[in-house]
XYZ file of N, CA and C in Angstrom:
630
model
N 24.099 31.864 -58.342
C 23.788 32.872 -57.185
C 24.784 33.978 -57.249
N 24.306 35.000 -57.327
C 25.203 36.319 -57.607
C 25.662 36.568 -56.095
N 26.658 37.269 -56.204
C 27.657 37.804 -54.786
C 26.438 38.667 -53.927
N 25.742 39.522 -54.592
C 24.974 40.312 -54.151
C 23.790 39.554 -53.437
N 23.301 38.560 -53.931
C 22.232 37.630 -53.381
C 22.846 36.853 -52.145
N 23.976 36.588 -52.321
C 24.822 35.772 -51.078
C 24.554 36.628 -49.682
N 25.241 38.042 -50.337
C 25.230 38.861 -49.150
C 23.818 39.220 -48.491
N 22.857 39.301 -49.318
C 21.654 39.574 -48.793
C 21.041 38.324 -47.771
N 21.552 37.049 -48.428
C 21.015 35.899 -47.430
C 21.662 36.069 -46.142
N 22.973 36.355 -46.060
C 23.668 36.133 -44.907
C 23.106 37.068 -43.694
N 22.809 38.716 -44.518
C 22.347 39.563 -43.640
C 20.918 39.160 -43.116
N 20.265 38.420 -43.754
C 18.873 38.081 -43.248
C 18.947 37.157 -42.281
N 19.915 36.165 -42.467
C 19.937 35.044 -41.375
C 20.452 35.901 -39.961
N 21.465 36.734 -39.972
C 21.916 37.355 -38.718
C 20.783 38.289 -38.242
N 20.006 39.031 -38.953
C 18.761 39.757 -38.534
C 17.665 38.806 -37.661
N 17.603 37.668 -38.103
C 16.500 36.791 -37.808
C 17.246 36.382 -36.220
N 18.485 35.934 -36.086
C 19.254 35.582 -34.907
C 18.937 36.643 -33.841
N 19.256 38.002 -34.333
C 18.979 39.082 -33.501
C 17.624 39.399 -33.160
N 16.824 39.012 -34.043
C 15.379 39.169 -33.328
C 14.943 38.017 -32.246
N 15.442 36.776 -32.612
C 15.101 35.929 -31.685
C 15.797 36.153 -30.499
N 16.869 36.586 -30.293
C 17.565 37.111 -28.941
C 16.883 38.131 -28.393
N 16.593 39.222 -29.111
C 15.716 40.390 -28.348
C 14.404 39.829 -27.799
N 13.824 38.778 -28.393
C 12.210 38.322 -28.057
C 12.744 37.307 -26.854
N 13.967 37.224 -26.305
C 14.164 36.250 -25.198
C 14.185 34.738 -25.724
N 14.101 34.349 -26.919
C 14.307 32.960 -27.606
C 15.408 33.020 -27.854
N 16.431 31.896 -27.468
C 17.576 31.472 -27.801
C 17.873 30.398 -28.507
N 18.001 30.446 -29.803
C 18.110 29.375 -30.810
C 18.988 28.184 -30.146
N 18.513 27.030 -30.355
C 19.255 25.843 -29.794
C 19.150 24.767 -30.671
N 20.100 23.741 -30.813
C 19.705 22.615 -31.296
C 19.880 21.362 -30.213
N 20.024 21.555 -28.927
C 19.962 20.653 -28.054
C 18.569 20.328 -27.499
N 18.086 19.179 -27.525
C 16.710 18.738 -27.397
C 16.296 18.982 -25.603
N 15.000 19.354 -25.594
C 14.664 19.784 -24.389
C 14.723 18.565 -23.412
N 14.823 18.629 -22.026
C 14.987 17.289 -21.343
C 13.489 17.310 -20.652
N 13.200 15.973 -21.043
C 11.761 15.938 -20.524
C 11.658 14.954 -19.292
N 12.703 15.122 -18.497
C 12.405 14.025 -17.443
C 13.193 12.822 -17.549
N 13.363 12.152 -16.345
C 14.243 10.729 -16.286
C 13.401 9.829 -17.388
N 14.520 9.062 -18.130
C 13.787 8.197 -19.245
C 13.078 7.037 -18.485
N 12.153 6.260 -18.966
C 11.428 5.076 -18.225
C 12.186 4.086 -18.234
N 11.951 3.126 -17.138
C 13.002 1.864 -17.146
C 12.830 1.131 -18.382
N 13.986 0.806 -18.937
C 14.282 -0.137 -20.036
C 14.236 -1.750 -19.674
N 14.046 -1.843 -18.547
C 13.832 -3.541 -17.825
C 12.592 -3.935 -18.546
N 12.512 -5.069 -19.439
C 11.488 -5.610 -19.814
C 10.335 -6.172 -18.779
N 10.862 -6.722 -17.730
C 10.363 -7.505 -16.589
C 9.365 -8.550 -16.994
N 9.421 -9.104 -18.089
C 8.840 -10.435 -18.878
C 9.898 -11.308 -19.168
N 9.790 -12.541 -18.922
C 10.397 -13.694 -19.344
C 9.884 -14.241 -20.540
N 10.717 -14.467 -21.657
C 10.174 -15.119 -22.854
C 10.711 -16.437 -23.153
N 10.081 -17.044 -23.909
C 10.734 -18.594 -24.012
C 10.598 -19.490 -22.947
N 10.935 -20.678 -23.135
C 10.533 -21.767 -22.099
C 11.544 -21.809 -21.133
N 12.623 -22.040 -21.450
C 13.746 -21.984 -20.657
C 13.927 -22.406 -19.215
N 12.774 -22.777 -18.584
C 12.609 -23.301 -17.185
C 12.716 -24.848 -17.092
N 12.716 -25.541 -15.730
C 13.087 -26.740 -15.854
C 11.782 -27.828 -16.384
N 11.930 -28.712 -16.826
C 11.142 -29.792 -17.325
C 9.957 -30.185 -16.159
N 8.667 -29.911 -16.447
C 7.779 -30.505 -15.452
C 7.885 -32.011 -14.949
N 8.131 -32.197 -13.595
C 8.116 -33.735 -13.081
C 6.714 -34.026 -12.688
N 6.438 -35.286 -12.268
C 4.945 -35.752 -12.124
C 4.815 -35.265 -10.870
N 5.632 -34.885 -10.011
C 5.188 -34.230 -8.598
C 5.126 -32.775 -8.664
N 5.460 -32.022 -9.816
C 5.603 -30.642 -9.898
C 4.261 -29.977 -9.745
N 4.093 -28.747 -9.489
C 3.019 -28.016 -9.436
C 3.255 -26.557 -10.172
N 2.232 -26.118 -11.156
C 2.593 -24.852 -11.748
C 2.241 -23.750 -10.359
N 3.199 -22.896 -10.338
C 3.112 -21.854 -9.390
C 3.329 -20.565 -9.958
N 2.791 -19.524 -9.216
C 2.907 -17.938 -9.251
C 3.622 -17.365 -7.952
N 4.939 -16.887 -8.291
C 5.376 -15.992 -7.327
C 5.818 -14.646 -7.660
N 6.225 -13.781 -6.697
C 6.352 -12.301 -7.228
C 7.601 -12.022 -6.912
N 8.355 -11.672 -7.720
C 9.647 -11.107 -7.621
C 9.797 -9.614 -7.773
N 10.670 -8.983 -7.784
C 10.869 -7.393 -7.820
C 11.728 -6.989 -9.050
N 10.938 -6.281 -9.701
C 11.708 -5.616 -10.972
C 10.870 -4.295 -11.198
N 12.197 -3.454 -11.517
C 11.834 -2.143 -11.846
C 11.251 -1.472 -10.496
N 11.671 -2.025 -9.096
C 11.180 -1.584 -8.020
C 9.613 -1.574 -7.487
N 9.106 -2.963 -8.431
C 7.720 -3.316 -8.239
C 7.819 -4.709 -8.200
N 6.653 -5.105 -7.568
C 6.326 -6.593 -7.555
C 5.832 -7.008 -9.075
N 6.378 -8.133 -9.700
C 5.839 -8.617 -10.753
C 5.823 -10.260 -10.783
N 4.425 -10.678 -11.246
C 4.224 -12.013 -11.169
C 4.992 -12.818 -12.107
N 5.677 -14.057 -11.779
C 6.580 -14.868 -12.495
C 6.008 -16.327 -12.257
N 5.837 -17.075 -13.414
C 5.083 -18.372 -13.435
C 6.603 -19.447 -13.263
N 6.480 -20.328 -12.337
C 7.438 -21.279 -12.403
C 6.780 -22.756 -12.116
N 7.464 -23.926 -11.995
C 7.022 -25.178 -11.795
C 7.892 -25.587 -10.355
N 7.209 -25.842 -9.600
C 7.880 -26.151 -8.026
C 7.587 -27.546 -7.812
N 8.375 -28.143 -6.931
C 8.162 -29.499 -6.553
C 7.511 -29.538 -5.135
N 6.397 -30.325 -5.127
C 5.555 -30.197 -3.968
C 5.600 -31.437 -2.947
N 6.582 -32.745 -3.643
C 6.769 -33.525 -2.593
C 7.998 -33.524 -1.843
N 8.880 -32.350 -2.248
C 10.194 -32.544 -1.271
C 9.966 -32.012 0.160
N 8.833 -30.950 0.352
C 8.649 -30.753 1.861
C 8.225 -31.971 2.605
N 8.269 -31.965 3.837
C 7.742 -33.081 4.556
C 6.218 -33.015 4.602
N 5.648 -34.171 5.008
C 4.327 -34.422 5.105
C 3.820 -33.054 6.036
N 2.429 -32.571 5.697
C 2.032 -31.795 6.550
C 0.534 -31.998 7.005
N 0.056 -31.495 8.230
C -1.288 -31.774 8.783
C -2.415 -31.759 7.557
N -3.483 -32.823 7.542
C -4.421 -32.427 6.540
C -5.302 -31.462 6.712
N -5.812 -31.021 5.392
C -6.532 -29.721 5.371
C -5.852 -28.535 5.332
N -4.480 -28.505 5.429
C -3.801 -27.298 5.533
C -3.116 -27.010 4.037
N -2.651 -25.747 3.811
C -1.806 -25.619 2.417
C -0.446 -25.397 2.735
N -0.129 -26.069 3.840
C 1.324 -26.125 3.848
C 2.221 -26.396 2.743
N 2.041 -27.463 2.085
C 2.837 -28.072 1.083
C 3.031 -26.992 -0.021
N 2.168 -26.239 -0.323
C 2.078 -25.206 -1.138
C 2.932 -23.937 -0.828
N 2.572 -23.747 0.717
C 3.312 -22.733 1.314
C 4.867 -22.955 1.241
N 5.171 -24.046 1.621
C 6.672 -24.581 1.573
C 7.142 -24.442 0.222
N 6.555 -24.909 -0.839
C 6.701 -24.894 -2.165
C 7.215 -23.274 -2.577
N 6.357 -22.457 -2.120
C 6.626 -21.174 -2.860
C 7.452 -20.381 -1.992
N 7.742 -20.643 -0.355
C 8.684 -20.019 0.172
C 10.095 -20.474 -0.416
N 10.354 -21.838 -0.759
C 11.491 -22.261 -1.563
C 11.648 -21.649 -2.629
N 10.687 -21.535 -3.630
C 11.154 -20.994 -4.884
C 11.540 -19.378 -4.685
N 10.935 -18.712 -3.817
C 11.165 -17.035 -3.586
C 12.639 -16.917 -3.144
N 13.148 -18.121 -2.254
C 14.419 -18.027 -2.058
C 15.695 -18.531 -3.158
N 15.021 -18.965 -4.130
C 15.897 -19.640 -5.266
C 16.540 -18.242 -6.114
N 17.571 -18.161 -6.485
C 18.093 -17.134 -7.215
C 17.473 -17.253 -8.400
N 17.162 -15.951 -9.266
C 16.438 -15.960 -10.486
C 17.296 -16.684 -11.602
N 16.523 -17.035 -12.411
C 17.247 -17.900 -13.536
C 17.923 -16.600 -14.610
N 18.638 -17.386 -15.269
C 19.409 -16.347 -16.380
C 18.421 -15.567 -17.100
N 17.506 -16.283 -17.494
C 16.130 -15.363 -18.385
C 15.827 -14.390 -17.445
N 15.296 -14.913 -16.298
C 14.743 -13.670 -15.164
C 15.662 -12.579 -14.913
N 17.003 -12.940 -14.756
C 17.933 -11.896 -14.538
C 18.050 -10.957 -15.629
N 18.152 -11.313 -16.777
C 18.122 -10.702 -17.930
C 16.909 -9.524 -18.061
N 15.964 -9.993 -17.777
C 14.558 -9.359 -17.809
C 14.519 -8.394 -16.722
N 15.385 -8.158 -15.472
C 15.399 -7.418 -14.789
C 14.803 -7.936 -13.096
N 14.514 -9.191 -12.953
C 13.989 -9.685 -12.011
C 15.177 -9.922 -10.918
N 14.726 -9.839 -9.492
C 15.552 -10.085 -8.407
C 14.521 -10.432 -7.189
N 15.533 -11.355 -6.319
C 14.387 -11.505 -5.118
C 15.285 -10.984 -3.596
N 14.458 -10.596 -3.012
C 14.883 -10.073 -1.398
C 14.734 -11.147 -0.470
N 14.157 -12.260 -0.584
C 14.081 -13.160 0.140
C 15.232 -14.113 0.604
N 16.091 -14.119 1.469
C 17.220 -14.758 1.739
C 16.706 -15.963 2.501
N 17.820 -17.124 2.121
C 17.536 -18.285 3.007
C 18.696 -18.059 4.287
N 18.586 -18.816 5.185
C 17.478 -20.002 5.432
C 16.295 -19.277 5.952
N 15.119 -19.835 5.418
C 13.858 -19.149 5.840
C 12.994 -20.292 5.786
N 12.339 -20.746 6.797
C 11.127 -21.835 6.730
C 9.893 -21.477 7.070
N 9.058 -22.200 6.764
C 7.397 -21.900 7.241
C 6.887 -23.182 7.618
N 5.920 -22.885 8.784
C 5.241 -24.218 9.312
C 4.090 -23.539 9.757
N 3.113 -24.557 10.179
C 1.647 -24.314 10.527
C 1.790 -23.713 11.759
N 0.700 -22.770 12.261
C 0.722 -22.130 13.566
C 0.551 -23.031 14.677
N 0.953 -22.513 15.883
C 1.212 -23.205 17.214
C -0.463 -23.183 17.951
N -0.572 -24.069 18.893
C -1.635 -23.961 19.663
C -2.025 -22.567 20.276
N -3.357 -22.119 19.916
C -3.857 -20.919 20.155
C -3.913 -19.871 18.961
N -3.084 -20.199 18.031
C -3.259 -19.274 16.776
C -4.453 -19.293 15.881
N -4.918 -18.444 15.293
C -6.043 -18.444 14.765
C -6.162 -19.589 13.567
N -6.881 -20.208 12.898
C -6.861 -21.074 11.792
C -6.069 -20.384 10.604
N -5.574 -21.150 9.880
C -4.643 -20.324 8.793
C -3.395 -19.665 8.896
N -2.805 -20.030 10.062
C -1.874 -18.884 10.478
C -0.766 -19.906 10.191
N 0.449 -19.219 9.540
C 1.599 -19.800 9.097
C 2.789 -18.879 10.246
N 3.762 -19.967 10.681
C 4.794 -19.320 11.261
C 5.971 -19.349 10.566
N 6.852 -18.499 10.483
C 8.141 -18.243 9.752
C 9.226 -18.365 10.601
N 10.330 -18.941 10.218
C 11.668 -19.104 11.065
C 12.314 -17.763 11.644
N 11.908 -16.845 11.038
C 12.116 -15.214 11.383
C 10.807 -14.323 11.634
N 10.993 -13.355 12.331
C 9.890 -12.365 12.713
C 9.810 -11.701 11.283
N 8.387 -11.578 10.834
C 8.091 -11.121 9.385
C 8.626 -9.613 9.619
N 8.662 -8.793 10.693
C 8.967 -7.544 10.605
C 10.575 -7.300 10.841
N 11.225 -8.432 10.965
C 12.594 -8.488 10.629
C 13.215 -8.639 9.062
N 12.220 -9.227 8.548
C 12.767 -9.220 6.942
C 12.927 -7.896 6.251
N 13.545 -7.622 5.228
C 13.595 -6.603 4.418
C 12.118 -6.440 3.937
N 11.400 -5.032 3.693
C 10.109 -4.995 3.422
C 9.985 -5.389 1.930
N 10.880 -5.706 1.016
C 10.579 -5.998 -0.190
C 10.408 -7.606 -0.156
N 11.080 -8.034 0.766
C 11.079 -9.633 1.105
C 9.779 -9.979 1.618
N 9.439 -9.298 2.724
C 7.973 -9.551 3.241
C 6.625 -9.425 2.255
N 6.823 -8.421 1.288
C 6.019 -8.001 0.444
C 5.760 -9.494 -0.740
N 6.993 -9.756 -1.130
C 6.952 -10.832 -2.182
C 6.213 -11.930 -1.385
N 6.664 -12.232 -0.016
C 5.949 -13.445 0.765
C 4.596 -13.385 0.402
N 4.113 -12.078 1.072
C 2.618 -11.899 1.317
C 2.098 -12.052 -0.012
N 2.295 -11.267 -0.775
C 1.572 -11.398 -2.138
C 1.390 -12.662 -2.854
N 2.855 -13.526 -2.621
C 2.784 -14.729 -3.145
C 1.847 -15.809 -2.612
N 1.862 -15.842 -1.252
C 1.156 -16.498 -0.357
C -0.444 -16.483 -0.608
N -0.669 -14.832 -0.448
C -1.953 -14.458 -0.427
C -2.851 -14.687 -1.788
N -2.092 -14.997 -2.956
C -2.671 -15.244 -3.930
C -2.549 -16.732 -4.730
N -2.426 -17.699 -3.606
C -2.096 -19.009 -3.650
C -3.072 -19.662 -2.736
N -3.186 -21.066 -2.924
C -3.868 -21.998 -2.119
C -3.489 -21.882 -0.660
N -2.604 -21.190 -0.147
C -2.140 -21.090 1.219
C -2.721 -19.900 1.793
N -3.612 -19.166 1.027
C -4.102 -17.936 1.808
C -5.157 -18.245 2.511
N -5.227 -17.019 3.595
C -6.436 -17.184 4.443
C -7.573 -17.409 3.968
N -8.820 -17.806 4.735
C -10.306 -17.890 4.233
C -10.484 -16.331 4.150
N -10.379 -15.386 4.994
C -10.664 -14.067 4.910
C -9.941 -12.909 3.790
N -8.918 -13.720 3.121
C -8.309 -12.979 2.151
C -6.890 -12.782 2.979
N -5.756 -12.370 2.254
C -4.616 -12.155 2.830
C -3.832 -13.311 3.476
N -2.946 -13.227 3.930
C -2.365 -14.466 4.614
C -1.686 -13.995 6.178
N -1.880 -14.808 7.060
C -1.800 -14.697 8.294
C -0.250 -15.279 8.811
N 0.475 -14.623 9.367
C 1.940 -14.796 9.333
C 2.390 -14.490 10.738
N 3.214 -15.291 11.393
C 3.892 -15.275 12.703
C 5.453 -15.560 12.679
N 6.077 -15.372 13.597
C 7.411 -15.677 13.596
C 7.771 -16.569 14.821
N 8.928 -16.882 15.087
C 9.329 -17.923 16.029
C 9.069 -17.567 17.479
N 8.959 -16.342 17.936
C 8.647 -15.868 18.961
C 7.414 -16.152 19.515
N 7.024 -15.418 20.678
C 5.690 -15.456 21.325
C 4.808 -14.431 20.797
N 5.107 -13.469 19.611
C 4.413 -12.407 19.297
C 3.057 -12.940 18.569
N 1.846 -12.493 18.620
C 0.795 -12.970 17.988
C 0.939 -12.689 16.368
N 0.246 -13.670 15.734
C 0.409 -13.324 14.315
C -0.250 -12.167 13.749
N -0.104 -11.799 12.575
C -0.809 -10.604 12.065
C -1.318 -11.183 10.665
N -2.456 -10.223 10.390
C -3.012 -10.644 8.911
C -2.425 -9.695 7.982
N -1.707 -10.190 6.914
C -1.237 -9.304 5.721
C -1.874 -9.217 4.788
N -2.078 -7.757 4.156
C -2.870 -7.974 2.997
C -1.842 -7.468 1.697
N -2.295 -8.160 0.518
C -1.400 -7.829 -0.663
C -1.957 -6.793 -1.264
N -2.187 -5.355 -1.051
C -2.731 -4.454 -1.664
C -2.133 -4.008 -2.915
N -2.930 -3.076 -3.531
C -2.208 -2.708 -5.048
C -0.843 -1.683 -4.852
N -0.989 -1.079 -3.415
C 0.093 -0.196 -3.316
C 1.486 -1.034 -2.933
N 1.114 -2.166 -2.347
C 2.079 -3.237 -1.830
C 2.919 -3.641 -2.982
N 2.026 -3.878 -4.251
C 2.798 -4.642 -5.438
C 3.677 -3.256 -6.248
N 3.163 -1.955 -6.075
C 3.747 -1.034 -6.573
C 4.683 -0.407 -5.974
N 4.779 -0.473 -4.560
C 5.880 0.075 -3.809
C 6.093 -0.875 -2.741
N 6.711 -1.967 -3.000
C 6.914 -3.014 -2.022
C 8.052 -2.688 -0.857
N 8.519 -1.324 -1.000
C 9.563 -0.974 -0.135
C 8.878 -0.296 1.117
N 7.715 -0.147 1.019
C 6.422 0.387 2.410
C 6.159 -0.428 3.002
N 5.551 -0.255 4.422
C 5.098 -1.167 5.201
C 4.065 -1.628 4.641
N 3.641 -2.946 4.987
C 2.320 -3.652 4.435
C 1.441 -3.521 5.340
N -0.012 -3.281 4.532
C -1.161 -3.121 5.480
C -1.486 -4.489 6.236
N -1.789 -4.297 7.627
C -2.154 -5.341 8.266
C -3.756 -5.265 8.808
N -4.326 -6.580 9.304
C -5.507 -6.454 9.917
C -5.595 -6.960 11.210
N -6.099 -6.388 12.359
C -6.124 -7.167 13.553
C -6.677 -8.467 13.612
N -5.849 -9.383 14.384
C -5.960 -10.604 14.740
C -6.712 -10.787 15.801
N -7.979 -11.621 15.802
C -8.890 -11.561 16.952
C -8.274 -12.604 17.904
N -8.437 -12.336 19.124
C -7.841 -13.139 20.155
C -8.336 -14.599 20.012
N -7.746 -15.552 20.622
C -8.157 -17.127 20.386
C -9.347 -17.318 21.343
N -10.197 -18.140 20.690
C -11.519 -18.053 21.494
C -11.439 -19.211 22.763
N -12.247 -19.272 23.583
C -12.327 -20.224 24.710
C -12.198 -21.579 24.302
N -11.377 -22.127 25.121
C -11.173 -23.691 24.895
C -12.491 -24.645 24.914
N -12.399 -25.482 23.840
C -13.713 -26.308 23.758
C -13.765 -27.016 24.774
N -15.225 -27.312 25.546
C -15.242 -28.089 26.444
C -15.426 -29.481 26.245
N -15.062 -30.631 26.991
C -14.929 -31.846 26.441
C -16.443 -32.417 26.521
């Protein structure tokens, strides 16, 4: 390439830069910011890695928090450890699920981004006299729990054999407050930090005549 050709090329490059600047276009090599990057948490547990199933164990599904959402996790729970419950109730399953929610996530679950907001000690029992059928009483008021913890409890119990006949789960606390029927709505899973939707609990019916 001759010296004259090189000079023409440099002049052409400078003219192009001036043209772009005059049109309001500033040449840059910095990539445009397209907003925050999506979460890199996999929110999925790969491999076995869990405890070996025992004769008294039961496959269960619980909800943990990952990337600010509720995500289902499959585990194996022991249903013989809780004390015996009244026949015809889902109390053994409910107790096993509550116990699983209070356990710290396994190493594989932590690496996948899972965490739990349900803190021990927390126990669950059947409703007291006068409560509607299918009521469970927690050892703490549901409203006193962290919103994420209550969302984990409600969605886990509502999608198990401990669910109420009309769907959702009916929960109360240790005090004299009436239980509420909580629903696991899609917004509960996507935004567990928001208040949970409830349905009105019907008043107890008149006592049966002998």
